[in-house]
Amino acid sequence: MVRLVSVCASLTDDELALLESLAHPTQFAAGATLFTQGREAHSVYNVTAGVVRLYKLLSDGRRQVVGFALPGDFLGLAMRDAYGFSADAIGEVSACAFSRGAYTALVDAKPHLLKRLHEFATHELTLAHEQMMLLGRRTAEEKLICFLLGMQQRWARLGKPSVTVPLPMTRQDIADFLGLTIETVSRTFTRLAREKTILIVPGGVRVMNPERMSAVAA
């Protein structure tokens, strides 16, 4: 299923076999680092299982979560010489690592792959823009609802449409992503649950009132 939403969907079977010959399947334990902000961008990663936390360390030492990568997402495509953010595993993560040199050579030889890669690189660059929209002039409730609906839509694109939204990240991760305190995020979750807008379940939430949530997010 990941292939359907990934760069690989644009390849023939022969081209996919070539891409797979360049891949180095890698496993990351929970909390392990895929790459670090400011370090040489020597690899491109395709997440195949699990969820990855993407974050920047600010000059004052604070952490700003800039996104969460799901299966099918490529990381490192939009970078030049150095990674612009850090990435670590939320739970166990499987990924294919590609040498940037080998990957660049393949892209140069396959113009249609270059087009597809550009789409994924653009997606990386729009993560920060989407986050800025979330951090704009919205209330805490609006931010959290937009986040929940966004995650629900992303899982649906992976072939997992459901009223239950998996949330493997911590409340602190969500707070750092939305620019809120963890206390505010926890209170907002509790209030939405009390109002029966969501139901908090192990590992995520269940959307109970999608009409209200869509109206709030509009």
mmCIF file with all atom_site columns, C-alpha atoms in Angstrom:
data_model
loop_
_atom_site.group_PDB
_atom_site.id
_atom_site.type_symbol
_atom_site.label_atom_id
_atom_site.label_alt_id
_atom_site.label_comp_id
_atom_site.label_asym_id
_atom_site.label_entity_id
_atom_site.label_seq_id
_atom_site.pdbx_PDB_ins_code
_atom_site.Cartn_x
_atom_site.Cartn_y
_atom_site.Cartn_z
_atom_site.occupancy
_atom_site.B_iso_or_equiv
_atom_site.pdbx_formal_charge
_atom_site.auth_seq_id
_atom_site.auth_comp_id
_atom_site.auth_asym_id
_atom_site.auth_atom_id
_atom_site.pdbx_PDB_model_num
ATOM 1   C CA . MET A 1 1   ? 0.000   0.000  0.000   1.00 0.00 ? 1   MET A CA 1
ATOM 2   C CA . VAL A 1 2   ? 2.866   2.392  0.692   1.00 0.00 ? 2   VAL A CA 1
ATOM 3   C CA . ARG A 1 3   ? 3.947   2.098  -2.941  1.00 0.00 ? 3   ARG A CA 1
ATOM 4   C CA . LEU A 1 4   ? 0.650   3.615  -4.070  1.00 0.00 ? 4   LEU A CA 1
ATOM 5   C CA . VAL A 1 5   ? 1.330   6.874  -2.265  1.00 0.00 ? 5   VAL A CA 1
ATOM 6   C CA . SER A 1 6   ? 5.077   6.997  -2.760  1.00 0.00 ? 6   SER A CA 1
ATOM 7   C CA . VAL A 1 7   ? 7.574   7.919  -5.432  1.00 0.00 ? 7   VAL A CA 1
ATOM 8   C CA . CYS A 1 8   ? 7.663   4.232  -6.389  1.00 0.00 ? 8   CYS A CA 1
ATOM 9   C CA . ALA A 1 9   ? 4.166   4.468  -7.879  1.00 0.00 ? 9   ALA A CA 1
ATOM 10  C CA . SER A 1 10  ? 5.635   6.271  -10.904 1.00 0.00 ? 10  SER A CA 1
ATOM 11  C CA . LEU A 1 11  ? 8.132   3.494  -11.706 1.00 0.00 ? 11  LEU A CA 1
ATOM 12  C CA . THR A 1 12  ? 7.922   0.435  -13.921 1.00 0.00 ? 12  THR A CA 1
ATOM 13  C CA . ASP A 1 13  ? 8.720   -2.939 -12.384 1.00 0.00 ? 13  ASP A CA 1
ATOM 14  C CA . ASP A 1 14  ? 12.243  -2.825 -13.845 1.00 0.00 ? 14  ASP A CA 1
ATOM 15  C CA . GLU A 1 15  ? 12.815  0.675  -12.507 1.00 0.00 ? 15  GLU A CA 1
ATOM 16  C CA . LEU A 1 16  ? 11.434  -0.323 -9.110  1.00 0.00 ? 16  LEU A CA 1
ATOM 17  C CA . ALA A 1 17  ? 13.863  -3.245 -9.028  1.00 0.00 ? 17  ALA A CA 1
ATOM 18  C CA . LEU A 1 18  ? 16.705  -0.818 -9.784  1.00 0.00 ? 18  LEU A CA 1
ATOM 19  C CA . LEU A 1 19  ? 15.561  1.524  -7.014  1.00 0.00 ? 19  LEU A CA 1
ATOM 20  C CA . GLU A 1 20  ? 15.313  -1.361 -4.574  1.00 0.00 ? 20  GLU A CA 1
ATOM 21  C CA . SER A 1 21  ? 18.862  -2.411 -5.473  1.00 0.00 ? 21  SER A CA 1
ATOM 22  C CA . LEU A 1 22  ? 20.029  1.012  -4.251  1.00 0.00 ? 22  LEU A CA 1
ATOM 23  C CA . ALA A 1 23  ? 18.008  0.864  -1.025  1.00 0.00 ? 23  ALA A CA 1
ATOM 24  C CA . HIS A 1 24  ? 19.376  -0.081 2.356   1.00 0.00 ? 24  HIS A CA 1
ATOM 25  C CA . PRO A 1 25  ? 16.510  -1.317 4.570   1.00 0.00 ? 25  PRO A CA 1
ATOM 26  C CA . THR A 1 26  ? 17.008  0.158  8.024   1.00 0.00 ? 26  THR A CA 1
ATOM 27  C CA . GLN A 1 27  ? 15.290  -0.359 11.351  1.00 0.00 ? 27  GLN A CA 1
ATOM 28  C CA . PHE A 1 28  ? 15.125  2.316  14.045  1.00 0.00 ? 28  PHE A CA 1
ATOM 29  C CA . ALA A 1 29  ? 14.194  1.630  17.655  1.00 0.00 ? 29  ALA A CA 1
ATOM 30  C CA . ALA A 1 30  ? 11.818  3.974  19.464  1.00 0.00 ? 30  ALA A CA 1
ATOM 31  C CA . GLY A 1 31  ? 13.570  7.278  20.092  1.00 0.00 ? 31  GLY A CA 1
ATOM 32  C CA . ALA A 1 32  ? 16.418  6.559  17.652  1.00 0.00 ? 32  ALA A CA 1
ATOM 33  C CA . THR A 1 33  ? 17.654  9.388  15.433  1.00 0.00 ? 33  THR A CA 1
ATOM 34  C CA . LEU A 1 34  ? 17.389  9.088  11.655  1.00 0.00 ? 34  LEU A CA 1
ATOM 35  C CA . PHE A 1 35  ? 19.373  12.284 11.074  1.00 0.00 ? 35  PHE A CA 1
ATOM 36  C CA . THR A 1 36  ? 20.307  15.493 12.863  1.00 0.00 ? 36  THR A CA 1
ATOM 37  C CA . GLN A 1 37  ? 19.738  19.132 11.957  1.00 0.00 ? 37  GLN A CA 1
ATOM 38  C CA . GLY A 1 38  ? 22.854  20.773 10.513  1.00 0.00 ? 38  GLY A CA 1
ATOM 39  C CA . ARG A 1 39  ? 24.648  17.500 9.752   1.00 0.00 ? 39  ARG A CA 1
ATOM 40  C CA . GLU A 1 40  ? 25.734  16.564 6.219   1.00 0.00 ? 40  GLU A CA 1
ATOM 41  C CA . ALA A 1 41  ? 22.752  15.314 4.242   1.00 0.00 ? 41  ALA A CA 1
ATOM 42  C CA . HIS A 1 42  ? 24.289  12.055 3.053   1.00 0.00 ? 42  HIS A CA 1
ATOM 43  C CA . SER A 1 43  ? 21.082  10.001 2.719   1.00 0.00 ? 43  SER A CA 1
ATOM 44  C CA . VAL A 1 44  ? 17.486  10.170 1.602   1.00 0.00 ? 44  VAL A CA 1
ATOM 45  C CA . TYR A 1 45  ? 14.970  8.126  3.586   1.00 0.00 ? 45  TYR A CA 1
ATOM 46  C CA . ASN A 1 46  ? 11.656  6.572  2.582   1.00 0.00 ? 46  ASN A CA 1
ATOM 47  C CA . VAL A 1 47  ? 9.570   5.672  5.636   1.00 0.00 ? 47  VAL A CA 1
ATOM 48  C CA . THR A 1 48  ? 7.960   2.258  5.141   1.00 0.00 ? 48  THR A CA 1
ATOM 49  C CA . ALA A 1 49  ? 6.489   1.637  8.606   1.00 0.00 ? 49  ALA A CA 1
ATOM 50  C CA . GLY A 1 50  ? 6.022   3.690  11.760  1.00 0.00 ? 50  GLY A CA 1
ATOM 51  C CA . VAL A 1 51  ? 5.919   7.432  12.406  1.00 0.00 ? 51  VAL A CA 1
ATOM 52  C CA . VAL A 1 52  ? 8.829   9.877  12.491  1.00 0.00 ? 52  VAL A CA 1
ATOM 53  C CA . ARG A 1 53  ? 8.982   13.126 14.475  1.00 0.00 ? 53  ARG A CA 1
ATOM 54  C CA . LEU A 1 54  ? 10.521  16.082 12.588  1.00 0.00 ? 54  LEU A CA 1
ATOM 55  C CA . TYR A 1 55  ? 11.797  19.012 14.630  1.00 0.00 ? 55  TYR A CA 1
ATOM 56  C CA . LYS A 1 56  ? 14.090  22.004 14.752  1.00 0.00 ? 56  LYS A CA 1
ATOM 57  C CA . LEU A 1 57  ? 16.168  23.139 17.714  1.00 0.00 ? 57  LEU A CA 1
ATOM 58  C CA . LEU A 1 58  ? 15.869  26.893 18.068  1.00 0.00 ? 58  LEU A CA 1
ATOM 59  C CA . SER A 1 59  ? 18.709  29.219 19.042  1.00 0.00 ? 59  SER A CA 1
ATOM 60  C CA . ASP A 1 60  ? 17.334  29.545 22.584  1.00 0.00 ? 60  ASP A CA 1
ATOM 61  C CA . GLY A 1 61  ? 17.355  25.756 23.047  1.00 0.00 ? 61  GLY A CA 1
ATOM 62  C CA . ARG A 1 62  ? 13.647  25.219 22.591  1.00 0.00 ? 62  ARG A CA 1
ATOM 63  C CA . ARG A 1 63  ? 12.333  22.466 20.326  1.00 0.00 ? 63  ARG A CA 1
ATOM 64  C CA . GLN A 1 64  ? 9.858   23.190 17.517  1.00 0.00 ? 64  GLN A CA 1
ATOM 65  C CA . VAL A 1 65  ? 8.178   20.136 16.026  1.00 0.00 ? 65  VAL A CA 1
ATOM 66  C CA . VAL A 1 66  ? 7.646   20.840 12.330  1.00 0.00 ? 66  VAL A CA 1
ATOM 67  C CA . GLY A 1 67  ? 5.814   17.703 11.306  1.00 0.00 ? 67  GLY A CA 1
ATOM 68  C CA . PHE A 1 68  ? 5.284   13.969 11.502  1.00 0.00 ? 68  PHE A CA 1
ATOM 69  C CA . ALA A 1 69  ? 6.297   11.627 8.672   1.00 0.00 ? 69  ALA A CA 1
ATOM 70  C CA . LEU A 1 70  ? 4.087   8.614  7.935   1.00 0.00 ? 70  LEU A CA 1
ATOM 71  C CA . PRO A 1 71  ? 4.713   5.531  5.767   1.00 0.00 ? 71  PRO A CA 1
ATOM 72  C CA . GLY A 1 72  ? 5.336   6.539  2.156   1.00 0.00 ? 72  GLY A CA 1
ATOM 73  C CA . ASP A 1 73  ? 6.924   9.871  3.066   1.00 0.00 ? 73  ASP A CA 1
ATOM 74  C CA . PHE A 1 74  ? 10.411  10.707 1.807   1.00 0.00 ? 74  PHE A CA 1
ATOM 75  C CA . LEU A 1 75  ? 12.798  12.688 4.005   1.00 0.00 ? 75  LEU A CA 1
ATOM 76  C CA . GLY A 1 76  ? 15.835  14.588 2.801   1.00 0.00 ? 76  GLY A CA 1
ATOM 77  C CA . LEU A 1 77  ? 14.636  15.470 -0.685  1.00 0.00 ? 77  LEU A CA 1
ATOM 78  C CA . ALA A 1 78  ? 14.374  19.196 -0.057  1.00 0.00 ? 78  ALA A CA 1
ATOM 79  C CA . MET A 1 79  ? 17.780  19.540 1.584   1.00 0.00 ? 79  MET A CA 1
ATOM 80  C CA . ARG A 1 80  ? 21.031  20.713 0.046   1.00 0.00 ? 80  ARG A CA 1
ATOM 81  C CA . ASP A 1 81  ? 24.307  20.104 1.872   1.00 0.00 ? 81  ASP A CA 1
ATOM 82  C CA . ALA A 1 82  ? 22.859  19.751 5.368   1.00 0.00 ? 82  ALA A CA 1
ATOM 83  C CA . TYR A 1 83  ? 19.630  18.582 6.947   1.00 0.00 ? 83  TYR A CA 1
ATOM 84  C CA . GLY A 1 84  ? 17.370  21.471 7.862   1.00 0.00 ? 84  GLY A CA 1
ATOM 85  C CA . PHE A 1 85  ? 15.724  19.628 10.739  1.00 0.00 ? 85  PHE A CA 1
ATOM 86  C CA . SER A 1 86  ? 16.198  16.545 12.892  1.00 0.00 ? 86  SER A CA 1
ATOM 87  C CA . ALA A 1 87  ? 14.177  13.344 12.644  1.00 0.00 ? 87  ALA A CA 1
ATOM 88  C CA . ASP A 1 88  ? 13.662  10.623 15.219  1.00 0.00 ? 88  ASP A CA 1
ATOM 89  C CA . ALA A 1 89  ? 11.497  7.552  15.541  1.00 0.00 ? 89  ALA A CA 1
ATOM 90  C CA . ILE A 1 90  ? 8.217   7.525  17.428  1.00 0.00 ? 90  ILE A CA 1
ATOM 91  C CA . GLY A 1 91  ? 7.999   3.858  18.275  1.00 0.00 ? 91  GLY A CA 1
ATOM 92  C CA . GLU A 1 92  ? 9.740   1.404  15.971  1.00 0.00 ? 92  GLU A CA 1
ATOM 93  C CA . VAL A 1 93  ? 10.317  2.680  12.432  1.00 0.00 ? 93  VAL A CA 1
ATOM 94  C CA . SER A 1 94  ? 11.327  0.930  9.214   1.00 0.00 ? 94  SER A CA 1
ATOM 95  C CA . ALA A 1 95  ? 12.813  2.938  6.359   1.00 0.00 ? 95  ALA A CA 1
ATOM 96  C CA . CYS A 1 96  ? 14.774  2.542  3.166   1.00 0.00 ? 96  CYS A CA 1
ATOM 97  C CA . ALA A 1 97  ? 17.935  4.655  3.093   1.00 0.00 ? 97  ALA A CA 1
ATOM 98  C CA . PHE A 1 98  ? 19.434  5.768  -0.211  1.00 0.00 ? 98  PHE A CA 1
ATOM 99  C CA . SER A 1 99  ? 22.829  7.323  -0.795  1.00 0.00 ? 99  SER A CA 1
ATOM 100 C CA . ARG A 1 100 ? 22.205  10.820 -2.120  1.00 0.00 ? 100 ARG A CA 1
ATOM 101 C CA . GLY A 1 101 ? 24.840  10.273 -4.824  1.00 0.00 ? 101 GLY A CA 1
ATOM 102 C CA . ALA A 1 102 ? 23.267  7.068  -6.117  1.00 0.00 ? 102 ALA A CA 1
ATOM 103 C CA . TYR A 1 103 ? 19.793  8.529  -5.799  1.00 0.00 ? 103 TYR A CA 1
ATOM 104 C CA . THR A 1 104 ? 20.758  11.676 -7.724  1.00 0.00 ? 104 THR A CA 1
ATOM 105 C CA . ALA A 1 105 ? 22.249  9.579  -10.525 1.00 0.00 ? 105 ALA A CA 1
ATOM 106 C CA . LEU A 1 106 ? 19.025  7.572  -10.805 1.00 0.00 ? 106 LEU A CA 1
ATOM 107 C CA . VAL A 1 107 ? 16.916  10.723 -10.856 1.00 0.00 ? 107 VAL A CA 1
ATOM 108 C CA . ASP A 1 108 ? 19.075  12.240 -13.588 1.00 0.00 ? 108 ASP A CA 1
ATOM 109 C CA . ALA A 1 109 ? 18.473  9.154  -15.716 1.00 0.00 ? 109 ALA A CA 1
ATOM 110 C CA . LYS A 1 110 ? 14.700  9.042  -15.085 1.00 0.00 ? 110 LYS A CA 1
ATOM 111 C CA . PRO A 1 111 ? 13.000  12.404 -15.833 1.00 0.00 ? 111 PRO A CA 1
ATOM 112 C CA . HIS A 1 112 ? 9.564   11.121 -14.784 1.00 0.00 ? 112 HIS A CA 1
ATOM 113 C CA . LEU A 1 113 ? 11.005  10.102 -11.425 1.00 0.00 ? 113 LEU A CA 1
ATOM 114 C CA . LEU A 1 114 ? 12.458  13.605 -11.092 1.00 0.00 ? 114 LEU A CA 1
ATOM 115 C CA . LYS A 1 115 ? 8.963   15.035 -11.513 1.00 0.00 ? 115 LYS A CA 1
ATOM 116 C CA . ARG A 1 116 ? 7.573   12.756 -8.825  1.00 0.00 ? 116 ARG A CA 1
ATOM 117 C CA . LEU A 1 117 ? 10.463  13.538 -6.508  1.00 0.00 ? 117 LEU A CA 1
ATOM 118 C CA . HIS A 1 118 ? 9.829   17.240 -7.007  1.00 0.00 ? 118 HIS A CA 1
ATOM 119 C CA . GLU A 1 119 ? 6.294   16.722 -5.756  1.00 0.00 ? 119 GLU A CA 1
ATOM 120 C CA . PHE A 1 120 ? 7.626   15.062 -2.594  1.00 0.00 ? 120 PHE A CA 1
ATOM 121 C CA . ALA A 1 121 ? 10.298  17.735 -2.096  1.00 0.00 ? 121 ALA A CA 1
ATOM 122 C CA . THR A 1 122 ? 7.617   20.377 -2.406  1.00 0.00 ? 122 THR A CA 1
ATOM 123 C CA . HIS A 1 123 ? 5.596   18.501 0.217   1.00 0.00 ? 123 HIS A CA 1
ATOM 124 C CA . GLU A 1 124 ? 8.551   18.720 2.601   1.00 0.00 ? 124 GLU A CA 1
ATOM 125 C CA . LEU A 1 125 ? 8.827   22.449 2.001   1.00 0.00 ? 125 LEU A CA 1
ATOM 126 C CA . THR A 1 126 ? 5.110   22.971 2.583   1.00 0.00 ? 126 THR A CA 1
ATOM 127 C CA . LEU A 1 127 ? 5.192   21.274 5.989   1.00 0.00 ? 127 LEU A CA 1
ATOM 128 C CA . ALA A 1 128 ? 6.493   24.455 7.586   1.00 0.00 ? 128 ALA A CA 1
ATOM 129 C CA . HIS A 1 129 ? 3.961   26.567 5.678   1.00 0.00 ? 129 HIS A CA 1
ATOM 130 C CA . GLU A 1 130 ? 1.069   24.391 6.831   1.00 0.00 ? 130 GLU A CA 1
ATOM 131 C CA . GLN A 1 131 ? 2.339   24.632 10.372  1.00 0.00 ? 131 GLN A CA 1
ATOM 132 C CA . MET A 1 132 ? 2.493   28.421 10.148  1.00 0.00 ? 132 MET A CA 1
ATOM 133 C CA . MET A 1 133 ? -1.154  28.372 9.111   1.00 0.00 ? 133 MET A CA 1
ATOM 134 C CA . LEU A 1 134 ? -1.946  26.267 12.180  1.00 0.00 ? 134 LEU A CA 1
ATOM 135 C CA . LEU A 1 135 ? 0.021   28.594 14.403  1.00 0.00 ? 135 LEU A CA 1
ATOM 136 C CA . GLY A 1 136 ? -1.825  31.614 13.028  1.00 0.00 ? 136 GLY A CA 1
ATOM 137 C CA . ARG A 1 137 ? -4.748  33.397 14.579  1.00 0.00 ? 137 ARG A CA 1
ATOM 138 C CA . ARG A 1 138 ? -6.601  30.312 15.728  1.00 0.00 ? 138 ARG A CA 1
ATOM 139 C CA . THR A 1 139 ? -7.725  29.230 19.158  1.00 0.00 ? 139 THR A CA 1
ATOM 140 C CA . ALA A 1 140 ? -6.228  26.195 20.874  1.00 0.00 ? 140 ALA A CA 1
ATOM 141 C CA . GLU A 1 141 ? -9.371  24.208 20.077  1.00 0.00 ? 141 GLU A CA 1
ATOM 142 C CA . GLU A 1 142 ? -9.211  25.160 16.398  1.00 0.00 ? 142 GLU A CA 1
ATOM 143 C CA . LYS A 1 143 ? -5.528  24.214 16.191  1.00 0.00 ? 143 LYS A CA 1
ATOM 144 C CA . LEU A 1 144 ? -6.084  20.823 17.793  1.00 0.00 ? 144 LEU A CA 1
ATOM 145 C CA . ILE A 1 145 ? -9.121  20.005 15.661  1.00 0.00 ? 145 ILE A CA 1
ATOM 146 C CA . CYS A 1 146 ? -7.260  20.974 12.481  1.00 0.00 ? 146 CYS A CA 1
ATOM 147 C CA . PHE A 1 147 ? -4.401  18.722 13.555  1.00 0.00 ? 147 PHE A CA 1
ATOM 148 C CA . LEU A 1 148 ? -6.700  15.758 14.265  1.00 0.00 ? 148 LEU A CA 1
ATOM 149 C CA . LEU A 1 149 ? -8.554  16.089 10.966  1.00 0.00 ? 149 LEU A CA 1
ATOM 150 C CA . GLY A 1 150 ? -5.271  16.470 9.106   1.00 0.00 ? 150 GLY A CA 1
ATOM 151 C CA . MET A 1 151 ? -3.898  13.275 10.633  1.00 0.00 ? 151 MET A CA 1
ATOM 152 C CA . GLN A 1 152 ? -7.140  11.448 9.851   1.00 0.00 ? 152 GLN A CA 1
ATOM 153 C CA . GLN A 1 153 ? -6.870  12.499 6.192   1.00 0.00 ? 153 GLN A CA 1
ATOM 154 C CA . ARG A 1 154 ? -3.230  11.433 5.967   1.00 0.00 ? 154 ARG A CA 1
ATOM 155 C CA . TRP A 1 155 ? -3.976  7.971  7.355   1.00 0.00 ? 155 TRP A CA 1
ATOM 156 C CA . ALA A 1 156 ? -6.910  7.703  4.935   1.00 0.00 ? 156 ALA A CA 1
ATOM 157 C CA . ARG A 1 157 ? -4.558  8.370  2.000   1.00 0.00 ? 157 ARG A CA 1
ATOM 158 C CA . LEU A 1 158 ? -2.556  5.359  3.189   1.00 0.00 ? 158 LEU A CA 1
ATOM 159 C CA . GLY A 1 159 ? -5.628  3.202  2.768   1.00 0.00 ? 159 GLY A CA 1
ATOM 160 C CA . LYS A 1 160 ? -6.646  3.371  6.414   1.00 0.00 ? 160 LYS A CA 1
ATOM 161 C CA . PRO A 1 161 ? -9.815  5.494  6.515   1.00 0.00 ? 161 PRO A CA 1
ATOM 162 C CA . SER A 1 162 ? -11.318 5.347  9.968   1.00 0.00 ? 162 SER A CA 1
ATOM 163 C CA . VAL A 1 163 ? -13.112 7.393  12.576  1.00 0.00 ? 163 VAL A CA 1
ATOM 164 C CA . THR A 1 164 ? -10.277 6.364  14.898  1.00 0.00 ? 164 THR A CA 1
ATOM 165 C CA . VAL A 1 165 ? -7.166  8.523  14.421  1.00 0.00 ? 165 VAL A CA 1
ATOM 166 C CA . PRO A 1 166 ? -3.870  6.912  15.524  1.00 0.00 ? 166 PRO A CA 1
ATOM 167 C CA . LEU A 1 167 ? -1.766  9.340  17.568  1.00 0.00 ? 167 LEU A CA 1
ATOM 168 C CA . PRO A 1 168 ? 1.533   7.640  18.439  1.00 0.00 ? 168 PRO A CA 1
ATOM 169 C CA . MET A 1 169 ? 3.135   10.959 19.313  1.00 0.00 ? 169 MET A CA 1
ATOM 170 C CA . THR A 1 170 ? 3.010   12.360 22.868  1.00 0.00 ? 170 THR A CA 1
ATOM 171 C CA . ARG A 1 171 ? 0.898   15.263 24.056  1.00 0.00 ? 171 ARG A CA 1
ATOM 172 C CA . GLN A 1 172 ? 4.167   17.208 24.371  1.00 0.00 ? 172 GLN A CA 1
ATOM 173 C CA . ASP A 1 173 ? 4.930   16.513 20.698  1.00 0.00 ? 173 ASP A CA 1
ATOM 174 C CA . ILE A 1 174 ? 1.506   17.817 19.712  1.00 0.00 ? 174 ILE A CA 1
ATOM 175 C CA . ALA A 1 175 ? 1.961   20.878 21.929  1.00 0.00 ? 175 ALA A CA 1
ATOM 176 C CA . ASP A 1 176 ? 5.363   21.628 20.371  1.00 0.00 ? 176 ASP A CA 1
ATOM 177 C CA . PHE A 1 177 ? 3.862   21.243 16.896  1.00 0.00 ? 177 PHE A CA 1
ATOM 178 C CA . LEU A 1 178 ? 0.892   23.513 17.579  1.00 0.00 ? 178 LEU A CA 1
ATOM 179 C CA . GLY A 1 179 ? 2.796   26.130 19.552  1.00 0.00 ? 179 GLY A CA 1
ATOM 180 C CA . LEU A 1 180 ? 0.819   25.445 22.724  1.00 0.00 ? 180 LEU A CA 1
ATOM 181 C CA . THR A 1 181 ? 1.689   24.305 26.222  1.00 0.00 ? 181 THR A CA 1
ATOM 182 C CA . ILE A 1 182 ? 1.130   20.677 27.123  1.00 0.00 ? 182 ILE A CA 1
ATOM 183 C CA . GLU A 1 183 ? -1.348  21.822 29.782  1.00 0.00 ? 183 GLU A CA 1
ATOM 184 C CA . THR A 1 184 ? -3.424  23.617 27.136  1.00 0.00 ? 184 THR A CA 1
ATOM 185 C CA . VAL A 1 185 ? -3.359  20.597 24.833  1.00 0.00 ? 185 VAL A CA 1
ATOM 186 C CA . SER A 1 186 ? -4.410  18.256 27.644  1.00 0.00 ? 186 SER A CA 1
ATOM 187 C CA . ARG A 1 187 ? -7.241  20.579 28.731  1.00 0.00 ? 187 ARG A CA 1
ATOM 188 C CA . THR A 1 188 ? -8.460  20.882 25.136  1.00 0.00 ? 188 THR A CA 1
ATOM 189 C CA . PHE A 1 189 ? -8.458  17.123 24.618  1.00 0.00 ? 189 PHE A CA 1
ATOM 190 C CA . THR A 1 190 ? -10.431 16.745 27.860  1.00 0.00 ? 190 THR A CA 1
ATOM 191 C CA . ARG A 1 191 ? -12.954 19.421 26.874  1.00 0.00 ? 191 ARG A CA 1
ATOM 192 C CA . LEU A 1 192 ? -13.506 17.948 23.392  1.00 0.00 ? 192 LEU A CA 1
ATOM 193 C CA . ALA A 1 193 ? -14.030 14.538 24.972  1.00 0.00 ? 193 ALA A CA 1
ATOM 194 C CA . ARG A 1 194 ? -16.446 15.960 27.563  1.00 0.00 ? 194 ARG A CA 1
ATOM 195 C CA . GLU A 1 195 ? -18.426 17.615 24.773  1.00 0.00 ? 195 GLU A CA 1
ATOM 196 C CA . LYS A 1 196 ? -18.488 14.254 22.919  1.00 0.00 ? 196 LYS A CA 1
ATOM 197 C CA . THR A 1 197 ? -16.687 15.751 19.933  1.00 0.00 ? 197 THR A CA 1
ATOM 198 C CA . ILE A 1 198 ? -14.033 13.044 20.282  1.00 0.00 ? 198 ILE A CA 1
ATOM 199 C CA . LEU A 1 199 ? -13.562 9.905  22.330  1.00 0.00 ? 199 LEU A CA 1
ATOM 200 C CA . ILE A 1 200 ? -10.077 9.337  23.725  1.00 0.00 ? 200 ILE A CA 1
ATOM 201 C CA . VAL A 1 201 ? -9.040  5.714  23.090  1.00 0.00 ? 201 VAL A CA 1
ATOM 202 C CA . PRO A 1 202 ? -5.735  3.879  23.602  1.00 0.00 ? 202 PRO A CA 1
ATOM 203 C CA . GLY A 1 203 ? -3.231  5.140  21.053  1.00 0.00 ? 203 GLY A CA 1
ATOM 204 C CA . GLY A 1 204 ? -5.427  7.854  19.590  1.00 0.00 ? 204 GLY A CA 1
ATOM 205 C CA . VAL A 1 205 ? -8.870  9.420  19.421  1.00 0.00 ? 205 VAL A CA 1
ATOM 206 C CA . ARG A 1 206 ? -12.188 8.531  17.799  1.00 0.00 ? 206 ARG A CA 1
ATOM 207 C CA . VAL A 1 207 ? -13.980 11.256 15.881  1.00 0.00 ? 207 VAL A CA 1
ATOM 208 C CA . MET A 1 208 ? -17.517 11.415 17.285  1.00 0.00 ? 208 MET A CA 1
ATOM 209 C CA . ASN A 1 209 ? -18.809 14.676 15.779  1.00 0.00 ? 209 ASN A CA 1
ATOM 210 C CA . PRO A 1 210 ? -17.129 15.152 12.386  1.00 0.00 ? 210 PRO A CA 1
ATOM 211 C CA . GLU A 1 211 ? -19.644 17.820 11.343  1.00 0.00 ? 211 GLU A CA 1
ATOM 212 C CA . ARG A 1 212 ? -18.722 20.077 14.244  1.00 0.00 ? 212 ARG A CA 1
ATOM 213 C CA . MET A 1 213 ? -15.014 19.461 13.738  1.00 0.00 ? 213 MET A CA 1
ATOM 214 C CA . SER A 1 214 ? -15.218 20.296 10.032  1.00 0.00 ? 214 SER A CA 1
ATOM 215 C CA . ALA A 1 215 ? -17.129 23.468 10.822  1.00 0.00 ? 215 ALA A CA 1
ATOM 216 C CA . VAL A 1 216 ? -14.529 24.546 13.383  1.00 0.00 ? 216 VAL A CA 1
ATOM 217 C CA . ALA A 1 217 ? -11.668 23.801 10.977  1.00 0.00 ? 217 ALA A CA 1
ATOM 218 C CA . ALA A 1 218 ? -13.216 25.684 8.051   1.00 0.00 ? 218 ALA A CA 1
#
